[in-house]
């Protein structure tokens, strides 16, 4: 399988961006779970949508009583989950294994990452040309699509554009 790139997820980034240019995307890539299994871990949350993907499930969050960062560790129990948040309030990537935060960082300040193994995906972050240091102001315009590609690479879960194919 080819490595995911920003181009792999440009469609999802665009689908999550309104006419004013504001993006609202809170999505978790979960390895090895079916949509029903993923949603069962998050009950009683009702404003969720989960879709099957190659290698697992992708959960779309929206209008929840809890923050997706509080729910994604539940999805990672016994497996792995990556959360991408690109909203008017935050631009963030986080990755959990078995309920433990492995790495998390703001998409514009990678050098302030946190977690048990904060450099786990440094090579992938560099390969995707996400912003790695605070020395540059040249942030990629497609940072959301690049973060989605990182979630794909981290979990091995691929969300195809045509989910019926």
Coordinates of C-alpha atoms in Angstrom, one line a residue:
X1 CA 0.0 0.0 0.0
X2 CA 1.3 3.5 -0.8
X3 CA 1.8 5.9 1.9
X4 CA -0.9 8.4 2.5
X5 CA -0.1 12.0 1.4
X6 CA -2.0 15.3 1.7
X7 CA -3.5 14.6 -1.7
X8 CA -5.0 11.4 -0.3
X9 CA -7.2 13.5 2.1
X10 CA -7.7 16.8 0.3
X11 CA -11.3 15.8 -0.4
X12 CA -12.1 15.4 3.3
X13 CA -10.4 18.7 4.2
X14 CA -12.4 20.5 1.5
X15 CA -15.7 18.7 2.6
X16 CA -15.1 20.0 6.2
X17 CA -14.4 23.6 5.1
X18 CA -17.2 26.2 4.6
X19 CA -17.5 29.0 2.1
X20 CA -15.8 31.4 4.6
X21 CA -12.7 29.2 4.8
X22 CA -13.4 27.9 8.3
X23 CA -12.8 24.2 8.9
X24 CA -14.6 22.1 11.4
X25 CA -13.0 18.6 11.5
X26 CA -12.8 16.3 14.5
X27 CA -12.1 12.8 13.3
X28 CA -10.5 9.7 14.8
X29 CA -8.9 6.9 12.8
X30 CA -9.3 3.6 14.9
X31 CA -7.4 0.5 14.0
X32 CA -9.2 -2.8 13.8
X33 CA -12.6 -1.9 15.1
X34 CA -15.9 -2.0 13.2
X35 CA -18.1 1.1 13.3
X36 CA -20.5 -0.6 15.7
X37 CA -17.7 -1.6 18.1
X38 CA -16.3 2.0 18.0
X39 CA -19.7 3.6 18.7
X40 CA -20.4 1.1 21.5
X41 CA -17.3 2.3 23.3
X42 CA -18.6 5.9 23.2
X43 CA -22.2 5.5 24.4
X44 CA -24.2 7.4 25.5
X45 CA -22.8 10.0 23.0
X46 CA -25.3 10.3 20.2
X47 CA -23.9 12.9 17.8
X48 CA -21.4 10.6 16.3
X49 CA -21.0 9.0 12.9
X50 CA -18.6 6.1 12.2
X51 CA -17.8 4.7 8.8
X52 CA -15.9 1.5 7.9
X53 CA -12.4 2.1 6.5
X54 CA -9.6 -0.1 5.3
X55 CA -8.0 -1.4 8.4
X56 CA -10.6 -0.1 10.9
X57 CA -13.1 2.7 11.4
X58 CA -13.2 6.4 11.1
X59 CA -15.3 8.2 13.7
X60 CA -16.6 11.7 13.0
X61 CA -17.3 13.8 16.2
X62 CA -19.8 16.6 16.4
X63 CA -21.9 18.4 19.1
X64 CA -20.8 16.1 21.9
X65 CA -21.1 16.5 25.7
X66 CA -17.5 15.5 26.0
X67 CA -14.4 16.7 24.1
X68 CA -13.1 14.2 21.4
X69 CA -9.8 14.2 23.3
X70 CA -11.6 12.7 26.3
X71 CA -13.3 10.1 24.1
X72 CA -10.5 8.9 21.8
X73 CA -8.6 7.1 24.6
X74 CA -11.7 4.9 24.9
X75 CA -11.5 4.0 21.2
X76 CA -7.8 3.0 21.6
X77 CA -8.4 0.4 24.3
X78 CA -6.6 -2.8 23.0
X79 CA -5.7 -1.0 19.8
X80 CA -4.6 2.4 18.5
X81 CA -6.4 5.6 17.6
X82 CA -5.3 8.9 16.1
X83 CA -7.4 12.1 16.5
X84 CA -7.2 15.1 14.1
X85 CA -8.8 18.3 15.2
X86 CA -8.9 21.3 12.9
X87 CA -11.4 23.9 14.1
X88 CA -11.7 27.6 14.7
X89 CA -10.4 26.7 18.3
X90 CA -7.6 24.2 17.7
X91 CA -5.4 22.5 15.1
X92 CA -4.1 19.3 16.7
X93 CA -3.0 15.7 16.2
X94 CA -3.0 13.1 18.9
X95 CA -2.3 9.4 19.0
X96 CA -3.2 6.9 21.7
X97 CA -2.4 3.2 22.2
X98 CA -4.4 1.2 24.7
X99 CA -5.7 4.3 26.3
X100 CA -2.3 5.9 26.7
X101 CA -1.3 9.2 25.0
X102 CA 1.7 8.4 22.9
X103 CA 2.1 11.8 21.2
X104 CA 0.1 15.0 20.7
X105 CA 1.0 18.3 19.2
X106 CA -0.5 21.5 17.8
X107 CA -0.1 21.4 14.0
X108 CA 1.7 24.7 14.1
X109 CA 4.0 24.0 17.1
X110 CA 5.4 20.5 16.8
X111 CA 8.3 21.4 19.1
X112 CA 5.8 21.6 22.1
X113 CA 4.6 18.0 21.7
X114 CA 3.7 15.8 24.7
X115 CA 3.1 12.1 25.5
X116 CA 4.9 8.9 26.4
X117 CA 6.8 8.8 23.1
X118 CA 6.4 12.3 21.6
X119 CA 8.8 11.7 18.7
X120 CA 7.1 8.5 17.6
X121 CA 6.1 9.9 14.2
X122 CA 8.8 12.6 13.7
X123 CA 10.0 11.0 10.5
X124 CA 6.4 10.9 9.1
X125 CA 5.8 14.5 10.2
X126 CA 9.0 15.5 8.4
X127 CA 8.1 13.4 5.3
X128 CA 4.6 15.0 5.2
X129 CA 6.3 18.4 5.6
X130 CA 4.1 19.4 8.5
X131 CA 5.5 22.3 10.5
X132 CA 8.3 20.9 12.7
X133 CA 10.0 23.9 14.3
X134 CA 9.0 27.4 15.4
X135 CA 11.6 29.0 13.2
X136 CA 9.5 29.3 10.1
X137 CA 6.2 31.1 9.4
X138 CA 5.7 29.0 6.2
X139 CA 2.9 26.8 7.4
X140 CA 1.4 24.5 4.7
X141 CA -2.0 25.7 3.6
X142 CA -3.2 22.1 3.5
X143 CA -2.1 21.2 7.1
X144 CA -5.4 19.5 7.8
X145 CA -5.0 17.1 4.8
X146 CA -1.4 16.4 5.9
X147 CA -2.5 15.7 9.5
X148 CA -5.2 13.3 8.1
X149 CA -2.4 11.5 6.2
X150 CA -0.4 11.3 9.4
X151 CA -3.4 9.6 11.1
X152 CA -3.7 7.2 8.3
X153 CA 0.1 6.3 8.5
X154 CA 0.0 6.1 12.3
X155 CA -2.9 3.7 12.5
X156 CA -2.9 1.9 9.1
X157 CA -6.5 3.0 8.6
X158 CA -7.3 4.4 5.2
X159 CA -10.6 6.2 4.5
X160 CA -11.2 6.1 0.7
X161 CA -13.0 9.0 -0.9
X162 CA -15.6 6.6 -2.3
X163 CA -16.5 4.6 0.8
X164 CA -18.8 2.4 -1.3
X165 CA -16.0 1.1 -3.5

